[in-house]
CSV table of C-alpha atoms and ligand atoms in Angstrom, one decimal:
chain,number,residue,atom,x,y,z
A,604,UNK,CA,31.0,-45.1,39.9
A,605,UNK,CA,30.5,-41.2,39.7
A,606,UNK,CA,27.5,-39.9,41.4
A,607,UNK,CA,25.9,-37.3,38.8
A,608,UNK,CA,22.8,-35.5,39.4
A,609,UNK,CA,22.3,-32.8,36.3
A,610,UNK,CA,18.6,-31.8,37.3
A,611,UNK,CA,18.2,-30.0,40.0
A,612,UNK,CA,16.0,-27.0,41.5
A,613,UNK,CA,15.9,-24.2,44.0
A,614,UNK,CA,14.2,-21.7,45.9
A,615,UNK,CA,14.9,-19.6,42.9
A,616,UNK,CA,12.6,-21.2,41.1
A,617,UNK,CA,9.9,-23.4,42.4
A,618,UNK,CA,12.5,-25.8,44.8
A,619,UNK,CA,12.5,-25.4,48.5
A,620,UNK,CA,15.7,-24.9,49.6
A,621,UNK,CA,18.3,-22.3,48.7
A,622,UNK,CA,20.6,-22.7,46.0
A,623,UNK,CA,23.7,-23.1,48.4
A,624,UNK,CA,21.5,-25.9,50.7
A,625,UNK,CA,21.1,-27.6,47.5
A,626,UNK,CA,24.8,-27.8,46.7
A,627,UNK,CA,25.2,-28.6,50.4
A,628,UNK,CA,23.0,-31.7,50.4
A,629,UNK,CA,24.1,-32.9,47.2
A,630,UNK,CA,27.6,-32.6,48.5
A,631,UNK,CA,26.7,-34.4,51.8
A,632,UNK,CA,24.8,-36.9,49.5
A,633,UNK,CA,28.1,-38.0,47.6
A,634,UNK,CA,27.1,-36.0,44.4
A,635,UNK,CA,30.2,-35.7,42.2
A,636,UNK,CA,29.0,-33.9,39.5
A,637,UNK,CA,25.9,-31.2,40.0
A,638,UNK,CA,24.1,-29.3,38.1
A,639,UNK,CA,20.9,-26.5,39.5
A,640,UNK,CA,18.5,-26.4,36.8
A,641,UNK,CA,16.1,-24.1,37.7
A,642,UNK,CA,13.0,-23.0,35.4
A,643,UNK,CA,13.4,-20.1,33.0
A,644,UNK,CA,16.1,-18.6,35.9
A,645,UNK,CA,19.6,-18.5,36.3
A,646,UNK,CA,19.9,-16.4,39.6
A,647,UNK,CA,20.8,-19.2,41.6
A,648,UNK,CA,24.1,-20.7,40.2
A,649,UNK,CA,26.5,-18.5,41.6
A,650,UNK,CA,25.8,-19.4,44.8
A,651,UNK,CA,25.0,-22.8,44.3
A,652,UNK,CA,28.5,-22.8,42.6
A,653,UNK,CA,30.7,-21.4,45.6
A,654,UNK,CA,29.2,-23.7,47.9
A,655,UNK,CA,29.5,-26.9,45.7
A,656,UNK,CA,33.3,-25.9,44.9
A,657,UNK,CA,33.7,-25.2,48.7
A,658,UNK,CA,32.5,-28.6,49.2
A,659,UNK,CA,35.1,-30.2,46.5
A,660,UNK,CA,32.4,-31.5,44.2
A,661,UNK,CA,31.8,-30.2,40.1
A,662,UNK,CA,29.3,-27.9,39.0
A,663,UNK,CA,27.6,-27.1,36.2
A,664,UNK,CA,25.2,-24.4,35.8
A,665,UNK,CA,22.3,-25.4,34.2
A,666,UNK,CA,18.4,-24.2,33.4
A,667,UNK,CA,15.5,-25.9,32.9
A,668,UNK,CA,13.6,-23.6,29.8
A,669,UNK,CA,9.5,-23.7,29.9
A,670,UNK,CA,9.1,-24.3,25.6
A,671,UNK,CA,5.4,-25.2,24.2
A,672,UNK,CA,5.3,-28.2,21.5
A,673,UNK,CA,2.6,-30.0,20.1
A,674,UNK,CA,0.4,-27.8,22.5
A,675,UNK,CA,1.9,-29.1,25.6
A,676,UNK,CA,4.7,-27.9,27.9
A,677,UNK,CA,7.7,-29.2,27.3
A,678,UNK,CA,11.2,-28.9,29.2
A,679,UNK,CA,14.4,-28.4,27.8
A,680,UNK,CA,17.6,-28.8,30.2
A,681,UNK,CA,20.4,-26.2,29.0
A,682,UNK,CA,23.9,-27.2,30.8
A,683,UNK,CA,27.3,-25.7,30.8
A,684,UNK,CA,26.4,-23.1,28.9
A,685,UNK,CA,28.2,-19.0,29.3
A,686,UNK,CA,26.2,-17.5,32.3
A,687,UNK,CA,26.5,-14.2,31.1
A,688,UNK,CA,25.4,-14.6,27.6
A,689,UNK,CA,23.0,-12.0,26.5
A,690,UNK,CA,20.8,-13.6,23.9
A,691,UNK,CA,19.8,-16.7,26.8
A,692,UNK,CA,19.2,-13.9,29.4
A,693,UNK,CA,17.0,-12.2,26.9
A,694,UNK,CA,15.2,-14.9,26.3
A,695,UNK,CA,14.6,-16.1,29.5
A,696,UNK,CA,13.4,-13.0,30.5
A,697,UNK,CA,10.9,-12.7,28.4
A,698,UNK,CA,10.0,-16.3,29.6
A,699,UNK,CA,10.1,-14.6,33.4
A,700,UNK,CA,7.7,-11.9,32.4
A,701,UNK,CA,5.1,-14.1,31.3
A,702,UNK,CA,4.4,-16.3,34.4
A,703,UNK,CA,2.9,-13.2,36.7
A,704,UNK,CA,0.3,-12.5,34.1
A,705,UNK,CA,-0.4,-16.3,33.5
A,706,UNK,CA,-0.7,-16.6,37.3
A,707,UNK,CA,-3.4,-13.8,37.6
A,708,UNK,CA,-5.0,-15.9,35.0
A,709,UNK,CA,-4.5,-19.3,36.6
A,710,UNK,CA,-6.0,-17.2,40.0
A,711,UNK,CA,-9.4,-16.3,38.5
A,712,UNK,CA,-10.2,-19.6,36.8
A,713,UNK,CA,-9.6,-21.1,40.7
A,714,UNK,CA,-11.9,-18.4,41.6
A,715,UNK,CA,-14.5,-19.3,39.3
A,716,UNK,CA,-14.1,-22.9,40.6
A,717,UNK,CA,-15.0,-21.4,43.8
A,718,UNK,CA,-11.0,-21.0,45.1
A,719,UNK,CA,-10.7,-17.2,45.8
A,720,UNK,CA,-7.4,-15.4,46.9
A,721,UNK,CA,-4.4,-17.7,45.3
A,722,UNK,CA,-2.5,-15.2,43.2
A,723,UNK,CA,-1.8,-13.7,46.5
A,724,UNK,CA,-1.4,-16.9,48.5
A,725,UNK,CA,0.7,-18.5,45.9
A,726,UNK,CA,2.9,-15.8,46.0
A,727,UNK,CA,3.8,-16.1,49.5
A,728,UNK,CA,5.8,-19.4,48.4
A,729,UNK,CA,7.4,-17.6,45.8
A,730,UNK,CA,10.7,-16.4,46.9
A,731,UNK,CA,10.9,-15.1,43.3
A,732,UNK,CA,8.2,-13.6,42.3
A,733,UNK,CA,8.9,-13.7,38.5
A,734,UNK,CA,9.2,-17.5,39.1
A,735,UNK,CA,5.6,-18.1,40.0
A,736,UNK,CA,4.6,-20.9,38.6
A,737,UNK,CA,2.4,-24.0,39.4
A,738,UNK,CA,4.1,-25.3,42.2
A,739,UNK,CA,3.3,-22.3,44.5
A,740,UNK,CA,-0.1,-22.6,43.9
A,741,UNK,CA,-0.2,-26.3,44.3
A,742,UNK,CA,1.6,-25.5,48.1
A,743,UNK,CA,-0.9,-22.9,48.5
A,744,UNK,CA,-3.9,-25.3,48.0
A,745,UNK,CA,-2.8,-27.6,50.6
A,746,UNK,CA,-2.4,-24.9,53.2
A,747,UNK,CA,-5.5,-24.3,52.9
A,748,UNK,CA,-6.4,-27.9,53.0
A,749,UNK,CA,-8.2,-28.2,49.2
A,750,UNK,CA,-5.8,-31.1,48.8
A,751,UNK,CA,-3.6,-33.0,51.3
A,752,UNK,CA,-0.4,-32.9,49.2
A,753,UNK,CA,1.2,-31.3,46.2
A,754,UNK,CA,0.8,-34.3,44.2
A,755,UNK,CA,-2.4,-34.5,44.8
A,756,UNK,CA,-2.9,-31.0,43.7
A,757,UNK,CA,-1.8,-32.0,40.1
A,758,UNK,CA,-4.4,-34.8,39.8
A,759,UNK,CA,-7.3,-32.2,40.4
A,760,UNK,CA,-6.2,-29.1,39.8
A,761,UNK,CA,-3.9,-26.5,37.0
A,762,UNK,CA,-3.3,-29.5,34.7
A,763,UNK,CA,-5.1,-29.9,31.5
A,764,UNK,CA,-8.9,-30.3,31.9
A,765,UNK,CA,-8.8,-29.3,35.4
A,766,UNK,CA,-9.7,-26.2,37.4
A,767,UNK,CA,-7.1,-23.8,37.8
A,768,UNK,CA,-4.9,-24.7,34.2
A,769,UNK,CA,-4.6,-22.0,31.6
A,770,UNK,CA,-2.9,-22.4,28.3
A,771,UNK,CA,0.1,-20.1,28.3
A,772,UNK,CA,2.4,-18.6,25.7
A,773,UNK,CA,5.9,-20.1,26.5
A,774,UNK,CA,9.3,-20.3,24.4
A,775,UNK,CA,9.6,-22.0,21.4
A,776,UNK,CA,11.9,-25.8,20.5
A,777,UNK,CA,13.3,-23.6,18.5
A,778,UNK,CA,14.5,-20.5,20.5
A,779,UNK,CA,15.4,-22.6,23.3
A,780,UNK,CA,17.9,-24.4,21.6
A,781,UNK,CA,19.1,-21.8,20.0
A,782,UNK,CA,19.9,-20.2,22.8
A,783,UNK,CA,21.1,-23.1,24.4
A,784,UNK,CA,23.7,-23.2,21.7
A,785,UNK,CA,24.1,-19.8,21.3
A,786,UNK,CA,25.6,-19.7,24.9
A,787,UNK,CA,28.2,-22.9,24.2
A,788,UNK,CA,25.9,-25.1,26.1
A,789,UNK,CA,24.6,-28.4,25.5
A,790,UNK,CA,20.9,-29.0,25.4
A,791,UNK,CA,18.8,-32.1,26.4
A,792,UNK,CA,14.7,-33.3,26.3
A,793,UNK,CA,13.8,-33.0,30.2
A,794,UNK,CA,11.8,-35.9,31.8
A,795,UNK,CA,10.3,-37.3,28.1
A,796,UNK,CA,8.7,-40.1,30.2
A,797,UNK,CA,6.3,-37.2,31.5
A,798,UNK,CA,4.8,-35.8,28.2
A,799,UNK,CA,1.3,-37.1,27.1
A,800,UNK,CA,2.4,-37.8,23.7
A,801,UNK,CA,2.3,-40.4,21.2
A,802,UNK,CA,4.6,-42.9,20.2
A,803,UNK,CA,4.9,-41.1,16.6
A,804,UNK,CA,4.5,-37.4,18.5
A,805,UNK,CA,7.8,-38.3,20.8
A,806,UNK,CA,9.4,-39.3,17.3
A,807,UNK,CA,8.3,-35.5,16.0
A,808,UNK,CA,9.3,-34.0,18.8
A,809,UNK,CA,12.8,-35.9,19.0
A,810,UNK,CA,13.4,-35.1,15.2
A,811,UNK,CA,12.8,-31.5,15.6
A,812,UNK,CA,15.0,-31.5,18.4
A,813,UNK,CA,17.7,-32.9,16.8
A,814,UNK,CA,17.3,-31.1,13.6
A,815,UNK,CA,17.9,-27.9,15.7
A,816,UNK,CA,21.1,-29.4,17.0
A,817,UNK,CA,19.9,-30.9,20.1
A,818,UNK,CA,22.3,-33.3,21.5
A,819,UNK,CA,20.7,-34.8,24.9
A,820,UNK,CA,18.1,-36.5,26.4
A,821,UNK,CA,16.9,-37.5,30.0
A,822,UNK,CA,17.4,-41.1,30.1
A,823,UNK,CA,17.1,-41.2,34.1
A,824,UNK,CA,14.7,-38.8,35.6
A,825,UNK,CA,13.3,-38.7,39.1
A,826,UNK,CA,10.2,-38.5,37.5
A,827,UNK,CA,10.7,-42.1,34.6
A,828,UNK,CA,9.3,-45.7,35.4
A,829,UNK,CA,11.8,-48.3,34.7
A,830,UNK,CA,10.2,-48.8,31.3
A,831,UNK,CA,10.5,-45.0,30.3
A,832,UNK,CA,14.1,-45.9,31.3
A,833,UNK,CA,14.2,-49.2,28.9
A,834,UNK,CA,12.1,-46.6,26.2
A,835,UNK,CA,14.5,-43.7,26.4
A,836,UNK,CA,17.8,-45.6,26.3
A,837,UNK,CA,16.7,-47.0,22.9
A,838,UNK,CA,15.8,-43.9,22.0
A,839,UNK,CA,18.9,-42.1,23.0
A,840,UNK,CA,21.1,-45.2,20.9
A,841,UNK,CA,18.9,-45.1,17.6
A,842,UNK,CA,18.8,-41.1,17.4
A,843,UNK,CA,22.5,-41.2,18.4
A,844,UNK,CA,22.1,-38.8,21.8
A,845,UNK,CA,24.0,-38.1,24.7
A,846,UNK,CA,22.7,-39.6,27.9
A,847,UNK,CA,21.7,-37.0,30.9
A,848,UNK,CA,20.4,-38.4,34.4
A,849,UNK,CA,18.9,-35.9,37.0
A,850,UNK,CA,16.6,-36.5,40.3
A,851,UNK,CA,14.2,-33.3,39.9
A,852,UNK,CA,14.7,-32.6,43.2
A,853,UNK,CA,12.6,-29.8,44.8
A,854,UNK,CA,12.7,-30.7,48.2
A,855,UNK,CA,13.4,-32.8,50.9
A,856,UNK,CA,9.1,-33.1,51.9
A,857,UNK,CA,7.9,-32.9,47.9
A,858,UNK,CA,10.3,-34.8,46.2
A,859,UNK,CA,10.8,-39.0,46.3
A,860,UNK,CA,14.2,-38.6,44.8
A,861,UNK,CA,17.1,-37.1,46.7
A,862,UNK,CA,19.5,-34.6,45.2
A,863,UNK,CA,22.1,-37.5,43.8
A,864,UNK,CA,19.8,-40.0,44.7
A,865,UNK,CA,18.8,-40.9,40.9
A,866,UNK,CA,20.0,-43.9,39.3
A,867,UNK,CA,23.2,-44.0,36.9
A,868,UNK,CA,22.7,-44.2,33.2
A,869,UNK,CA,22.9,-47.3,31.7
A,870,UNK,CA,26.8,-48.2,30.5
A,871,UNK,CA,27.1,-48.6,27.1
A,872,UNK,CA,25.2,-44.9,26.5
A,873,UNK,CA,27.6,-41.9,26.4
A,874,UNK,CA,27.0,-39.7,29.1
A,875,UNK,CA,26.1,-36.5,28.7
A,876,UNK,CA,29.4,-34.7,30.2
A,877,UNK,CA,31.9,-36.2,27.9
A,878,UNK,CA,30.7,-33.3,25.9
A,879,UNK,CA,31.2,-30.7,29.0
A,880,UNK,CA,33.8,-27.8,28.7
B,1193,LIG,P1,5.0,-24.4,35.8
B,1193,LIG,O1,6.4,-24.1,35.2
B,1193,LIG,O2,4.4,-23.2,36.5
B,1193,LIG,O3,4.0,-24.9,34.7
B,1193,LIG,O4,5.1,-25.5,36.9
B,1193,LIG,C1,5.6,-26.8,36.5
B,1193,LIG,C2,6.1,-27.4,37.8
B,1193,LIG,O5,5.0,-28.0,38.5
B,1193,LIG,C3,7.0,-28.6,37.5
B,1193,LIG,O6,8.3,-28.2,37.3
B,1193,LIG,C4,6.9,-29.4,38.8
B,1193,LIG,O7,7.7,-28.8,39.8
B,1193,LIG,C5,5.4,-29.1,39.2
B,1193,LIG,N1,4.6,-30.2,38.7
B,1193,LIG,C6,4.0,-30.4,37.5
B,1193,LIG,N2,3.3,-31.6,37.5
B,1193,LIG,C7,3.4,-32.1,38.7
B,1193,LIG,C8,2.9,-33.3,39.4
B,1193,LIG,N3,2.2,-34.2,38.7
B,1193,LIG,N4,3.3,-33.5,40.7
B,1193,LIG,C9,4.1,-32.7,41.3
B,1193,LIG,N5,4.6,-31.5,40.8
B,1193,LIG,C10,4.3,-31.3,39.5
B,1194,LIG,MN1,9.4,-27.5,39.1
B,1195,LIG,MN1,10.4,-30.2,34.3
B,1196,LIG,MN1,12.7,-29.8,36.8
């Protein structure tokens, strides 16, 4: 049984680790195919790549694209797709450039809420400072000892209804598809299990996808319940998708999953990396 872990993050994103420790573990984990999928940045594969060949194990370079639908953020997983291509880079570029003005933003409604100084603080966990997103912040706020852990970070705080969120501006289904494709890559629904939609609005949000020429979805995430796994493989047969399966790892101390440590997809779906160059 392969050991396939196609969601995956580093410290060029919001992960902990480096993109060659992340190759490393996964490689002292068993992993056998691995993909680093890190938000709106591509940075890290190179070096996650030399290290994971050096190690004997596949790669595949992947990215994890910040997209807004139905007024909620939504993750798309891009995967073997052309590194270099120019319309992707583009794209996530503009992406890139948004975050350090949403963060400022993110900053003074924390401030209001009586939280001063986390732009700056934040940014000390973020090793890129384009990248700075949610996570840094949420690391901040434990440090100073507003919450005792990350996770409990997100129940209070920068999520919907809660000090410290701010609606942002992100990518479109649409463009991140397209650029998915664009670059020869496939592209798959990250962690559906997490999004607060309705039954009808994952149906809308599935047809869209596949109308643009979406061809994956998460079926194993490190972040699904075992009936998001029972709802997403019967999804993933009646819409006709491949299957993907990732941990979400971040790191060793935030995450519950290990790198490689997800479950394998259920047998009778068709795995995501039949369709792999
Ligand atoms: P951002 O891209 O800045 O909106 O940050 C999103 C990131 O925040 C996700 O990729 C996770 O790493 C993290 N995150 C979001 N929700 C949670 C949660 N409930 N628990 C832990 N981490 C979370
Ligand atoms: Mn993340
Ligand atoms: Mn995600
Ligand atoms: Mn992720």
């Amino acid at each position: 049984m392969l050991i396939v872990d196609l969601h995956s993050h580093s410290r060029a994103s919001d992960g902990l680790l480096s993109p060659a420790d992340v190759a490393r573990r996964a490689a002292v984990n068993g992993v056998d195919i691995l993909a680093l999928t890190d938000h709106d940045e591509t940075n890290g594969l190179p070096h996650a790549r030399a290290e994971a060949e050096r190690a004997g194990l596949r790669f595949i370079d992947g990215v994890e694209i910040s997209i807004e639908w139905g007024g909620l953020q939504v993750h798309i997983v891009g995967l073997d797709f052309d590194v270099g291509n120019a319309a992707l880079n583009a794209g996530l570029e503009t992406i890139r450039s948004g975050r350090v003005t949403r963060a400022r933003r993110m900053s003074a409604e924390l401030e209001k809420a009586g939280i001063p100084g986390c732009f700056e603080g934040a940014m000390r966990y973020a090793e890129n400072p384009n990248l700075i997103g949610r996570s840094h912040f949420a690391r901040y706020l434990v440090e100073i000892g507003v919450c005792r852990d990350v996770r409990s970070v997100f129940e209070s705080y920068l999520v919907p209804g809660k000090p410290g969120y701010v609606t942002h501006q992100w990518a479109t289904l649409a463009e991140s598809v397209g650029w998915i494709l664009g670059a020869g890559g496939v592209a798959a629904i990250a962690h559906p299990g997490r999004y607060k939609f309705s039954r009808l609005e994952m149906r809308n949000l599935l047809d869209d996808f596949k109308g643009l020429g979406g061809q994956a979805i998460e079926v194993i995430s490190g972040s699904h319940s075992q009936e998001h796994l029972i709802q997403f493989s019967r999804l993933a047969r009646e819409y006709g998708f491949l299957a993907s399966c990732g941990s979400d790892f971040h790191g060793p101390e935030e995450s519950h999953v290990n790198v490689g440590g997800n479950a394998p997809l259920p047998a009778d779906l068709t795995p995501v990396w039949t369709a792999f160059r």
